Coordinates of C-alpha atoms and ligand atoms in Angstrom, one line a residue:
M1 CA 27.3 -41.9 8.5
V2 CA 23.6 -41.2 7.9
S3 CA 21.6 -43.8 9.8
N4 CA 18.1 -42.4 9.3
P5 CA 16.4 -41.5 6.0
I6 CA 17.6 -38.1 4.9
R7 CA 15.0 -35.4 5.7
V8 CA 14.4 -32.6 3.2
T9 CA 14.7 -30.1 6.1
S10 CA 18.2 -31.3 7.0
L11 CA 19.2 -31.3 3.4
A12 CA 17.9 -27.7 3.1
G13 CA 20.0 -26.9 6.2
E14 CA 23.2 -28.2 4.6
F15 CA 22.7 -25.8 1.6
I16 CA 21.8 -22.9 3.9
K17 CA 25.0 -23.5 6.0
S18 CA 27.2 -23.6 2.9
V19 CA 25.9 -20.3 1.5
I20 CA 25.3 -18.0 4.5
K21 CA 28.3 -16.0 5.8
P22 CA 28.5 -13.9 9.0
G23 CA 26.9 -10.5 8.4
D24 CA 24.4 -11.7 5.8
I25 CA 20.7 -10.7 5.7
V26 CA 18.4 -13.7 5.6
V27 CA 14.7 -14.6 5.9
D28 CA 12.7 -17.4 7.4
A29 CA 9.4 -17.3 5.5
T30 CA 7.6 -19.8 7.8
A31 CA 9.0 -19.5 11.3
G32 CA 6.9 -22.4 12.8
T33 CA 8.8 -23.9 15.7
G34 CA 11.8 -21.6 15.0
Q35 CA 14.2 -24.4 14.1
D36 CA 15.3 -22.7 10.9
T37 CA 15.2 -19.2 12.5
L38 CA 17.8 -20.4 15.0
L39 CA 19.9 -22.1 12.3
L40 CA 19.9 -18.9 10.3
A41 CA 20.9 -16.8 13.3
E42 CA 23.8 -19.2 14.0
C43 CA 25.0 -18.7 10.4
T44 CA 24.7 -14.9 10.2
G45 CA 25.9 -14.2 13.7
A46 CA 25.2 -10.8 15.4
S47 CA 26.7 -8.9 12.5
G48 CA 23.9 -10.2 10.3
C49 CA 20.1 -9.8 10.3
V50 CA 17.4 -12.5 10.4
Y51 CA 13.7 -11.7 9.6
A52 CA 11.2 -14.5 10.4
F53 CA 7.6 -14.4 9.3
D54 CA 4.6 -16.4 10.7
I55 CA 0.9 -15.8 10.8
Q56 CA 0.5 -17.6 14.2
E57 CA 1.2 -15.3 17.1
E58 CA 1.5 -18.2 19.5
A59 CA 4.3 -19.7 17.4
L60 CA 6.2 -16.4 17.4
K61 CA 5.9 -16.0 21.2
I62 CA 7.5 -19.5 21.7
I63 CA 10.3 -18.6 19.3
Q64 CA 10.9 -15.3 21.1
D65 CA 11.7 -17.2 24.3
K66 CA 14.0 -19.5 22.3
L67 CA 15.8 -16.5 20.9
V68 CA 16.4 -15.1 24.3
I69 CA 17.7 -18.4 25.6
K70 CA 20.2 -18.6 22.7
G71 CA 21.1 -14.9 23.1
V72 CA 20.3 -14.0 19.5
E73 CA 17.2 -11.8 20.0
S74 CA 19.1 -8.6 19.2
F75 CA 19.5 -9.4 15.5
V76 CA 16.4 -11.6 14.8
T77 CA 13.2 -9.7 14.0
L78 CA 9.9 -11.7 14.3
I79 CA 7.2 -10.5 12.0
H80 CA 3.6 -11.4 12.6
Q81 CA 2.4 -11.2 9.0
G82 CA 1.9 -13.5 6.0
H83 CA 5.1 -14.0 3.9
E84 CA 3.1 -12.7 0.9
T85 CA 3.9 -9.3 2.3
M86 CA 7.6 -10.1 2.6
K87 CA 8.9 -7.6 0.0
E88 CA 6.9 -4.6 1.2
V89 CA 7.6 -5.4 4.9
L90 CA 11.3 -5.7 4.3
E91 CA 11.4 -2.6 2.2
S92 CA 9.8 -0.7 5.0
K93 CA 12.6 -1.9 7.3
G94 CA 15.2 -0.6 4.8
V95 CA 16.1 -4.0 3.2
M96 CA 16.8 -3.4 -0.5
N97 CA 16.1 -5.7 -3.4
N98 CA 19.1 -8.0 -4.4
T99 CA 20.5 -8.0 -0.9
V100 CA 19.0 -11.1 0.9
K101 CA 21.4 -14.1 0.9
A102 CA 18.9 -16.9 1.8
I103 CA 15.2 -17.2 2.1
V104 CA 13.8 -20.4 3.7
F105 CA 10.3 -21.9 3.3
N106 CA 9.1 -24.9 5.2
L107 CA 5.5 -25.2 3.9
G108 CA 2.4 -26.9 5.3
Y109 CA 1.2 -26.8 8.8
L110 CA 2.9 -27.1 12.2
P111 CA 3.1 -30.7 13.3
G112 CA 1.0 -31.0 16.4
G113 CA -0.6 -27.6 15.6
D114 CA -3.8 -26.4 13.9
H115 CA -3.8 -28.1 10.5
R116 CA -6.1 -25.4 9.2
V117 CA -3.3 -22.9 9.5
A118 CA -1.3 -24.1 6.6
T119 CA 0.5 -22.3 3.8
S120 CA -1.4 -22.2 0.5
G121 CA -0.4 -22.1 -3.1
T122 CA -1.5 -18.6 -4.0
T123 CA 0.1 -16.8 -1.1
T124 CA 3.2 -19.0 -1.4
L125 CA 3.7 -18.0 -5.0
M126 CA 3.2 -14.3 -4.1
A127 CA 5.9 -14.8 -1.4
L128 CA 8.2 -16.5 -3.9
D129 CA 7.8 -13.7 -6.4
G130 CA 8.9 -11.2 -3.7
A131 CA 11.7 -13.5 -2.6
L132 CA 13.2 -13.5 -6.1
K133 CA 13.4 -9.7 -6.1
L134 CA 15.0 -9.6 -2.7
L135 CA 17.5 -12.4 -3.4
A136 CA 21.2 -11.4 -3.7
P137 CA 23.6 -12.7 -6.4
Q138 CA 24.9 -16.1 -5.2
G139 CA 21.9 -16.4 -2.8
I140 CA 19.5 -19.3 -2.4
I141 CA 15.8 -19.9 -1.7
T142 CA 15.0 -23.3 -0.2
V143 CA 11.4 -24.7 -0.2
C144 CA 10.4 -27.9 1.6
L145 CA 7.2 -29.1 0.0
Y146 CA 4.6 -31.5 1.6
P147 CA 2.4 -33.1 -1.1
G148 CA 1.1 -35.7 1.3
H149 CA -2.1 -33.7 2.1
S150 CA -4.5 -32.4 -0.4
E151 CA -3.8 -28.6 -0.2
G152 CA -0.1 -29.5 0.0
L153 CA -0.3 -31.4 -3.2
R154 CA -1.9 -28.5 -5.0
E155 CA 0.6 -26.2 -3.5
S156 CA 3.6 -28.4 -4.5
E157 CA 2.3 -28.6 -8.1
K158 CA 2.0 -24.8 -8.3
V159 CA 5.5 -24.2 -6.9
L160 CA 7.1 -26.7 -9.2
N161 CA 5.3 -25.3 -12.3
W162 CA 6.4 -21.8 -11.3
C163 CA 10.0 -23.0 -10.9
E164 CA 10.0 -24.5 -14.3
S165 CA 9.4 -21.1 -15.9
L166 CA 12.2 -19.3 -14.0
E167 CA 14.7 -17.7 -16.3
K168 CA 18.4 -16.7 -15.9
P169 CA 20.0 -15.8 -13.6
F170 CA 18.0 -18.3 -11.6
V171 CA 18.5 -22.1 -11.5
A172 CA 15.8 -24.2 -9.9
H173 CA 16.5 -27.8 -8.6
H174 CA 14.1 -30.4 -7.2
F175 CA 15.3 -33.1 -4.8
Q176 CA 13.0 -36.0 -3.9
T177 CA 13.0 -39.6 -2.5
L178 CA 12.1 -42.0 -5.2
N179 CA 10.6 -45.1 -3.5
R180 CA 8.0 -43.4 -1.2
K181 CA 4.5 -42.3 -2.0
L182 CA 4.2 -38.5 -2.0
P183 CA 7.2 -37.8 0.2
P184 CA 8.2 -34.3 1.3
T185 CA 10.5 -32.8 -1.4
L186 CA 13.0 -30.0 -1.6
V187 CA 13.3 -27.1 -4.1
I188 CA 16.4 -25.0 -4.2
I189 CA 16.6 -21.9 -6.3
Q190 CA 20.0 -20.4 -6.9
R191 CA 20.6 -16.9 -8.2
M192 CA 23.8 -17.1 -10.2
R193 CA 24.6 -13.3 -10.7
Ligands
LIG201 N1 5.3 -29.0 7.4 C1 6.4 -28.6 8.3 C2 6.2 -27.5 9.2 C3 5.6 -26.3 8.5 S1 5.3 -25.0 9.6 C4 6.9 -29.9 9.1 O1 6.3 -30.9 8.9 O2 7.9 -29.8 9.8 C5 4.6 -23.9 8.5 C6 4.3 -22.6 9.3 O3 3.9 -21.7 8.3 C7 3.3 -22.6 10.3 O4 3.8 -22.2 11.6 C8 2.2 -21.6 9.8 O5 1.6 -20.8 10.9 C9 3.0 -20.8 8.9 N2 2.2 -20.1 7.8 C10 1.1 -20.5 7.2 N3 0.7 -19.6 6.3 C11 1.7 -18.6 6.3 C12 1.9 -17.4 5.6 N4 1.0 -17.0 4.7 N5 2.9 -16.6 5.9 C13 3.8 -17.0 6.9 N6 3.7 -18.1 7.6 C14 2.6 -18.9 7.3

């Protein structure tokens, strides 16, 4: 039974768990507290590869400690760069287009962190463009959107408009709570073939 309101991050997690198989290559585009990075590592196992991006070095240092505690540091690579460089950075690491099974975005700013270090529409769309090229057939991109603050609202609108123009083989979905004002929402992009 679900006793609390469903969170978009948990919902994204359910899709992620259902898609990723041991051995897959996956990306966390906004590592933040490392929650998704650890979930991804659990799903791929040591035969897979997880790449996690964040522009905050402090956040990555904390995640590095968590990776060691969980014993997953050998197959998780933390990248201190903006996700807008994702395609080029992964290419330089030998990751080819059409090979990444899941790419996870949790936008906005770190709760309890510096609100000025938030994702923003222009760079998020650059990252999503790269993510589409990297994505494997049957793969998914998940994007948690936070329209409750002003930059987040602009960013959400940009992402949703961009999704509406996606063509085959991609299918874009939008999940949202109906009776709350500007709730976080979830976009899922599937690549069908
Ligand atoms: N809003 C979420 C948490 C988002 S954390 C919640 O409420 O749970 C978003 C993370 O993205 C932060 O750690 C931030 O440092 C990171 N970030 C911001 N811009 C980025 C960029 N261009 N590339 C990669 N990470 C970025």
